CSV table of C-alpha atoms in Angstrom, one decimal:
chain,number,residue,atom,x,y,z
A,37,UNK,CA,77.4,52.4,80.0
A,38,UNK,CA,74.0,52.1,81.2
A,39,UNK,CA,72.9,48.7,82.4
A,40,UNK,CA,70.2,47.4,80.2
A,41,UNK,CA,67.7,45.5,82.1
A,42,UNK,CA,66.1,42.7,80.2
A,43,UNK,CA,62.4,42.9,80.3
A,44,UNK,CA,61.1,40.2,82.4
A,45,UNK,CA,58.7,37.9,80.7
A,46,UNK,CA,55.3,38.3,82.1
A,47,UNK,CA,54.1,35.1,83.6
A,48,UNK,CA,51.4,33.5,81.6
A,49,UNK,CA,48.9,33.1,84.3
A,50,UNK,CA,46.4,31.9,81.8
A,51,UNK,CA,48.2,28.8,80.8
A,52,UNK,CA,47.1,26.8,83.7
A,53,UNK,CA,43.6,28.3,83.5
A,54,UNK,CA,41.0,25.7,82.8
A,55,UNK,CA,39.9,25.7,79.2
A,56,UNK,CA,36.3,27.0,78.8
A,57,UNK,CA,33.5,24.8,77.3
A,58,UNK,CA,32.9,25.0,73.6
A,59,UNK,CA,30.2,27.3,72.3
A,60,UNK,CA,27.6,25.5,70.3
A,61,UNK,CA,26.6,27.6,67.2
A,62,UNK,CA,23.4,27.1,65.1
A,63,UNK,CA,22.7,23.4,64.4
A,64,UNK,CA,26.1,22.1,65.6
A,65,UNK,CA,28.7,24.7,64.4
A,66,UNK,CA,31.4,24.8,67.1
A,67,UNK,CA,33.7,27.8,67.9
A,68,UNK,CA,36.5,27.5,70.5
A,69,UNK,CA,36.4,29.5,73.7
A,70,UNK,CA,37.6,33.1,73.4
A,71,UNK,CA,40.1,32.7,76.1
A,72,UNK,CA,41.7,29.6,74.5
A,73,UNK,CA,41.9,31.4,71.2
A,74,UNK,CA,43.6,34.4,72.8
A,75,UNK,CA,46.0,32.2,74.6
A,76,UNK,CA,47.1,30.5,71.4
A,77,UNK,CA,47.6,33.8,69.6
A,78,UNK,CA,49.6,35.3,72.4
A,79,UNK,CA,51.8,32.2,72.8
A,80,UNK,CA,52.8,32.4,69.1
A,81,UNK,CA,53.3,36.2,69.1
A,82,UNK,CA,56.7,37.8,69.7
A,83,UNK,CA,57.2,38.9,73.3
A,84,UNK,CA,56.9,42.7,73.5
A,85,UNK,CA,59.0,44.8,75.8
A,86,UNK,CA,58.2,48.2,77.1
A,87,UNK,CA,60.2,50.7,78.8
A,88,UNK,CA,63.0,51.5,76.2
A,89,UNK,CA,62.8,52.4,72.6
A,90,UNK,CA,65.2,49.7,71.5
A,91,UNK,CA,62.3,47.1,71.5
A,92,UNK,CA,61.2,46.2,68.0
A,93,UNK,CA,57.5,46.3,68.9
A,94,UNK,CA,55.9,48.3,71.6
A,95,UNK,CA,53.2,46.9,73.9
A,96,UNK,CA,50.6,49.2,72.3
A,97,UNK,CA,51.4,48.0,68.9
A,98,UNK,CA,51.2,44.4,70.0
A,99,UNK,CA,47.8,45.0,71.7
A,100,UNK,CA,46.5,46.7,68.5
A,101,UNK,CA,47.7,43.9,66.3
A,102,UNK,CA,46.1,41.4,68.6
A,103,UNK,CA,42.8,43.3,68.6
A,104,UNK,CA,42.8,43.4,64.8
A,105,UNK,CA,43.5,39.7,64.6
A,106,UNK,CA,40.7,38.9,67.1
A,107,UNK,CA,38.3,41.2,65.1
A,108,UNK,CA,39.3,39.4,61.9
A,109,UNK,CA,38.8,36.0,63.5
A,110,UNK,CA,35.4,36.9,64.8
A,111,UNK,CA,34.4,38.6,61.6
A,112,UNK,CA,35.3,35.4,59.7
A,113,UNK,CA,33.3,33.2,62.2
A,114,UNK,CA,30.4,35.6,62.1
A,115,UNK,CA,30.4,35.5,58.3
A,116,UNK,CA,30.3,31.7,58.4
A,117,UNK,CA,27.6,31.7,61.0
A,118,UNK,CA,25.7,34.3,58.9
A,119,UNK,CA,25.9,32.1,55.8
A,120,UNK,CA,24.7,29.0,57.7
A,121,UNK,CA,21.9,31.0,59.3
A,122,UNK,CA,20.8,32.3,55.9
A,123,UNK,CA,20.9,28.8,54.5
A,124,UNK,CA,18.8,27.5,57.4
A,125,UNK,CA,16.5,30.5,57.1
A,126,UNK,CA,16.0,29.6,53.4
A,127,UNK,CA,15.3,26.0,54.3
A,128,UNK,CA,12.9,27.1,56.9
A,129,UNK,CA,11.1,29.4,54.5
A,130,UNK,CA,10.9,26.6,52.0
A,131,UNK,CA,9.5,24.2,54.6
A,132,UNK,CA,6.9,26.8,55.6
A,133,UNK,CA,5.9,27.2,52.0
A,134,UNK,CA,5.6,23.5,51.4
A,135,UNK,CA,3.7,23.1,54.6
A,136,UNK,CA,1.2,25.8,53.5
A,137,UNK,CA,0.9,24.2,50.1
A,138,UNK,CA,0.2,20.8,51.8
A,139,UNK,CA,-2.4,22.4,54.0
A,140,UNK,CA,-4.1,24.0,51.0
A,141,UNK,CA,-4.0,20.7,49.2
A,142,UNK,CA,-5.5,18.9,52.2
A,143,UNK,CA,-8.3,21.5,52.4
A,144,UNK,CA,-8.9,21.1,48.7
A,145,UNK,CA,-9.1,17.3,49.0
A,146,UNK,CA,-11.4,17.6,52.0
A,147,UNK,CA,-13.7,20.0,50.1
A,148,UNK,CA,-13.6,17.6,47.1
A,149,UNK,CA,-14.4,14.7,49.3
A,150,UNK,CA,-17.3,16.6,50.9
A,151,UNK,CA,-18.6,17.5,47.5
A,152,UNK,CA,-18.4,13.9,46.3
A,153,UNK,CA,-20.1,12.7,49.5
A,154,UNK,CA,-23.0,15.2,48.8
A,155,UNK,CA,-23.1,14.1,45.2
A,156,UNK,CA,-23.2,10.4,46.3
A,157,UNK,CA,-26.1,11.2,48.7
A,158,UNK,CA,-28.0,12.9,45.9
A,159,UNK,CA,-27.2,10.1,43.5
A,160,UNK,CA,-28.5,7.6,46.0
A,161,UNK,CA,-31.7,9.6,46.4
A,162,UNK,CA,-32.1,9.8,42.7
A,163,UNK,CA,-31.4,6.1,42.3
A,164,UNK,CA,-34.0,5.4,45.0
A,165,UNK,CA,-36.5,7.6,43.2
A,166,UNK,CA,-35.7,5.9,39.9
A,167,UNK,CA,-36.2,2.5,41.5
A,168,UNK,CA,-39.6,3.6,42.9
A,169,UNK,CA,-40.6,4.9,39.5
A,170,UNK,CA,-39.4,1.7,37.7
A,171,UNK,CA,-41.4,-0.4,40.2
A,172,UNK,CA,-44.5,1.8,39.8
A,173,UNK,CA,-44.2,1.7,36.0
A,174,UNK,CA,-43.6,-2.1,36.0
A,175,UNK,CA,-46.6,-2.6,38.2
A,176,UNK,CA,-48.6,-0.3,35.9
A,177,UNK,CA,-47.6,-2.2,32.8
A,178,UNK,CA,-48.4,-5.6,34.5
A,179,UNK,CA,-51.8,-4.3,35.5
A,180,UNK,CA,-52.5,-3.0,32.0
A,181,UNK,CA,-51.4,-6.4,30.6
A,182,UNK,CA,-53.7,-8.2,33.0
A,183,UNK,CA,-56.6,-5.9,32.2
A,184,UNK,CA,-56.0,-6.5,28.5
A,185,UNK,CA,-56.4,-10.3,29.2
A,186,UNK,CA,-59.6,-9.8,31.2
A,187,UNK,CA,-61.7,-11.5,28.5
A,188,UNK,CA,-59.3,-14.5,28.2
A,189,UNK,CA,-59.4,-18.0,29.8
A,190,UNK,CA,-56.4,-20.3,30.1
A,191,UNK,CA,-57.1,-24.0,29.6
A,192,UNK,CA,-54.5,-26.3,31.1
A,193,UNK,CA,-54.0,-30.0,30.3
A,194,UNK,CA,-55.8,-30.1,26.9
A,195,UNK,CA,-54.1,-32.9,24.9
A,196,UNK,CA,-51.6,-31.9,22.3
A,197,UNK,CA,-53.2,-33.5,19.2
A,198,UNK,CA,-53.4,-32.2,15.6
A,199,UNK,CA,-57.2,-32.7,15.5
A,200,UNK,CA,-57.5,-30.6,18.6
A,201,UNK,CA,-55.0,-27.9,17.6
A,202,UNK,CA,-56.7,-27.3,14.3
A,203,UNK,CA,-60.2,-26.9,15.8
A,204,UNK,CA,-59.6,-25.1,19.1
A,205,UNK,CA,-62.8,-22.9,18.8
A,206,UNK,CA,-65.0,-26.0,18.4
A,207,UNK,CA,-63.1,-27.8,21.2
A,208,UNK,CA,-63.9,-24.9,23.6
A,209,UNK,CA,-67.6,-25.0,22.7
A,210,UNK,CA,-67.5,-28.8,23.4
A,211,UNK,CA,-65.9,-28.1,26.8
A,212,UNK,CA,-68.7,-25.6,27.7
A,213,UNK,CA,-71.4,-28.0,26.6
A,214,UNK,CA,-69.8,-30.8,28.7
A,215,UNK,CA,-69.1,-28.9,31.9
A,216,UNK,CA,-71.6,-25.9,32.1
A,217,UNK,CA,-74.5,-26.4,29.6
A,218,UNK,CA,-76.7,-24.1,31.7
A,219,UNK,CA,-74.8,-21.1,30.2
A,220,UNK,CA,-75.9,-22.2,26.7
A,221,UNK,CA,-79.4,-22.8,28.0
A,222,UNK,CA,-79.5,-19.2,29.3
A,223,UNK,CA,-78.6,-17.9,25.9
A,224,UNK,CA,-75.1,-16.8,26.9
A,225,UNK,CA,-72.7,-15.7,24.1
A,226,UNK,CA,-70.0,-18.3,24.2
A,227,UNK,CA,-68.4,-17.2,20.9
A,228,UNK,CA,-64.6,-16.6,20.9
A,229,UNK,CA,-62.6,-14.2,18.9
A,230,UNK,CA,-59.6,-16.4,18.8
A,231,UNK,CA,-57.9,-19.4,20.5
A,232,UNK,CA,-54.3,-20.5,20.3
A,233,UNK,CA,-51.6,-22.5,22.0
A,234,UNK,CA,-48.9,-20.8,24.0
A,235,UNK,CA,-46.0,-20.7,23.3
A,236,UNK,CA,-46.6,-20.8,19.6
A,237,UNK,CA,-43.8,-23.3,19.0
A,238,UNK,CA,-43.9,-26.8,20.5
A,239,UNK,CA,-40.9,-27.9,22.6
A,240,UNK,CA,-40.3,-31.6,21.8
A,241,UNK,CA,-38.4,-32.0,25.2
A,242,UNK,CA,-41.5,-30.8,27.1
A,243,UNK,CA,-43.9,-33.7,27.9
A,244,UNK,CA,-46.8,-31.6,29.2
A,245,UNK,CA,-49.2,-30.1,26.6
A,246,UNK,CA,-49.1,-26.4,26.0
A,247,UNK,CA,-51.7,-24.1,27.5
A,248,UNK,CA,-54.6,-22.8,25.4
A,249,UNK,CA,-55.6,-19.1,25.5
A,250,UNK,CA,-59.2,-18.4,24.5
A,251,UNK,CA,-60.5,-14.8,24.1
A,252,UNK,CA,-64.3,-14.6,24.5
A,253,UNK,CA,-66.5,-11.9,23.0
A,254,UNK,CA,-68.5,-11.6,26.2
A,255,UNK,CA,-66.8,-10.8,29.5
A,256,UNK,CA,-69.9,-11.9,31.5
A,257,UNK,CA,-69.8,-15.4,29.8
A,258,UNK,CA,-66.1,-15.7,30.6
A,259,UNK,CA,-66.8,-14.9,34.2
A,260,UNK,CA,-69.6,-17.5,34.4
A,261,UNK,CA,-67.3,-20.2,33.0
A,262,UNK,CA,-64.6,-19.3,35.4
A,263,UNK,CA,-67.0,-19.4,38.4
A,264,UNK,CA,-68.1,-22.9,37.4
A,265,UNK,CA,-64.5,-24.0,36.9
A,266,UNK,CA,-63.8,-22.9,40.5
A,267,UNK,CA,-66.6,-25.1,41.8
A,268,UNK,CA,-65.7,-28.4,40.2
A,269,UNK,CA,-63.2,-30.2,38.0
A,270,UNK,CA,-63.7,-29.6,34.3
A,271,UNK,CA,-63.2,-32.4,31.8
A,272,UNK,CA,-62.8,-32.8,28.1
A,273,UNK,CA,-64.1,-36.2,26.8
A,274,UNK,CA,-63.5,-37.6,30.2
A,275,UNK,CA,-59.9,-36.2,30.5
A,276,UNK,CA,-59.4,-33.8,33.4
A,277,UNK,CA,-58.5,-30.2,32.5
A,278,UNK,CA,-58.1,-26.9,34.3
A,279,UNK,CA,-59.7,-23.6,33.4
A,280,UNK,CA,-58.2,-20.4,35.0
A,281,UNK,CA,-58.0,-16.7,34.4
A,282,UNK,CA,-55.4,-15.7,31.8
A,283,UNK,CA,-52.8,-13.4,33.5
A,284,UNK,CA,-49.4,-11.9,32.8
A,285,UNK,CA,-46.5,-14.3,33.4
A,286,UNK,CA,-45.1,-12.3,36.3
A,287,UNK,CA,-48.6,-12.4,38.0
A,288,UNK,CA,-48.8,-16.1,37.4
A,289,UNK,CA,-45.4,-16.6,39.0
A,290,UNK,CA,-46.5,-14.6,42.0
A,291,UNK,CA,-49.6,-16.8,42.3
A,292,UNK,CA,-47.5,-20.0,42.0
A,293,UNK,CA,-45.5,-18.9,45.1
A,294,UNK,CA,-48.6,-19.4,47.2
A,295,UNK,CA,-49.2,-23.0,46.0
A,296,UNK,CA,-47.7,-24.8,49.1
A,297,UNK,CA,-49.5,-22.5,51.5
A,298,UNK,CA,-52.7,-22.7,49.5
A,299,UNK,CA,-52.8,-26.5,49.6
A,300,UNK,CA,-52.1,-26.6,53.3
A,301,UNK,CA,-54.8,-24.0,54.0
A,302,UNK,CA,-57.3,-26.1,52.0
A,303,UNK,CA,-56.4,-29.2,54.1
A,304,UNK,CA,-57.0,-27.2,57.3
A,305,UNK,CA,-60.4,-26.0,56.0
A,306,UNK,CA,-59.4,-22.3,55.8
A,307,UNK,CA,-61.2,-21.8,52.5
A,308,UNK,CA,-58.2,-20.2,50.7
A,309,UNK,CA,-58.6,-18.1,47.6
A,310,UNK,CA,-56.2,-16.3,45.3
A,311,UNK,CA,-57.6,-12.9,44.4
A,312,UNK,CA,-56.3,-10.4,41.9
A,313,UNK,CA,-53.5,-9.9,41.3
A,314,UNK,CA,-51.8,-12.4,43.6
A,315,UNK,CA,-53.4,-11.9,47.1
A,316,UNK,CA,-54.2,-14.9,49.4
A,317,UNK,CA,-57.4,-14.7,51.4
A,318,UNK,CA,-58.4,-17.2,54.1
A,319,UNK,CA,-61.4,-17.6,56.5
A,320,UNK,CA,-60.1,-18.0,60.1
A,321,UNK,CA,-62.0,-17.6,63.4
A,322,UNK,CA,-65.0,-16.1,61.7
A,323,UNK,CA,-63.0,-13.4,59.8
A,324,UNK,CA,-61.6,-13.1,56.3
A,325,UNK,CA,-57.9,-12.4,56.3
A,326,UNK,CA,-56.0,-11.1,53.2
A,327,UNK,CA,-52.2,-11.3,52.6
A,328,UNK,CA,-50.2,-9.7,49.8
A,329,UNK,CA,-46.9,-11.2,50.8
A,330,UNK,CA,-45.9,-14.7,52.0
A,331,UNK,CA,-43.8,-13.1,54.8
A,332,UNK,CA,-46.9,-11.4,56.1
A,333,UNK,CA,-48.8,-14.7,56.2
A,334,UNK,CA,-45.9,-16.5,57.9
A,335,UNK,CA,-45.8,-13.8,60.6
A,336,UNK,CA,-49.6,-14.1,61.0
A,337,UNK,CA,-49.4,-17.9,61.4
A,338,UNK,CA,-46.6,-17.8,64.0
A,339,UNK,CA,-48.7,-15.7,66.3
A,340,UNK,CA,-51.6,-18.2,66.2
A,341,UNK,CA,-51.2,-21.4,68.1
A,342,UNK,CA,-53.7,-23.2,65.8
A,343,UNK,CA,-51.5,-22.4,62.8
A,344,UNK,CA,-48.0,-22.2,64.3
A,345,UNK,CA,-45.6,-24.7,62.7
A,346,UNK,CA,-48.1,-25.9,60.1
A,347,UNK,CA,-46.9,-23.5,57.3
A,348,UNK,CA,-43.2,-23.9,57.5
A,349,UNK,CA,-42.5,-23.5,53.8
A,350,UNK,CA,-38.7,-23.8,54.1
A,351,UNK,CA,-38.9,-27.2,55.7
A,352,UNK,CA,-41.5,-28.3,53.2
A,353,UNK,CA,-39.3,-27.3,50.3
A,354,UNK,CA,-36.4,-29.1,51.9
A,355,UNK,CA,-38.4,-32.3,52.3
A,356,UNK,CA,-39.6,-32.0,48.7
A,357,UNK,CA,-36.0,-31.7,47.4
């Protein structure tokens, strides 16, 4: 009887082998080390024996079976990794598309903003042109209104009485006779087309009398009366009145703005005058100086030691208030 020799168990030299580090898959997927996986499979597998045919499983069969299991294991892991990679690839493609869409949207917004900025610049330029045109047309209308009043005189301070209001034409003739009779002596045409109070309705809360507007038939006669009114104080039956050129309300307001400077210039002997439409002229150091704006005159006065500090309109207004 042949002695059967038991197949010696091959020493598992890999049991004490240090386990390998884990393999990091895409974005955190972990697969155990190949050697550790093989050790686990071999430990749980039946122990093969080779040499006699009585062994239920030969070593070649065992090795083939282990190879198939390892292939199946890695195919499964590869499939999982492939799915995760496909999912990540889809997410990446979607992110790329969204990024491209955002870039296109940003470019569109930048283009729109650039177009709006250009439109805003054009709009500002158009607005500036419109403002210039409005100012030109406004000045033109005011000039035409003033020229339409060139034959008129404005009488200020004439008492508000019924006997005067009903006979304004006769009252004006009396004023001419009392203050400048030489015009009548020279045969000047002092006739008026019309005369009326302004405004047409009396305001009972206003204590000062309304102005009288008189339109003369002769421009030359009107100018002569105005020149005489500039030389001396006019009166009506002993009461002081003022006779000035009739102008548009905006022009009158522009002239009133010179009042404080005009009075101070007269005190200093600068011979001030307000010329058409609202320009101040003074006689200073042997020259005639003209100013269209108050700011221009203030700058002029600051540069002259003789005038510096004497035309501080802001301090004068503060003292008056």
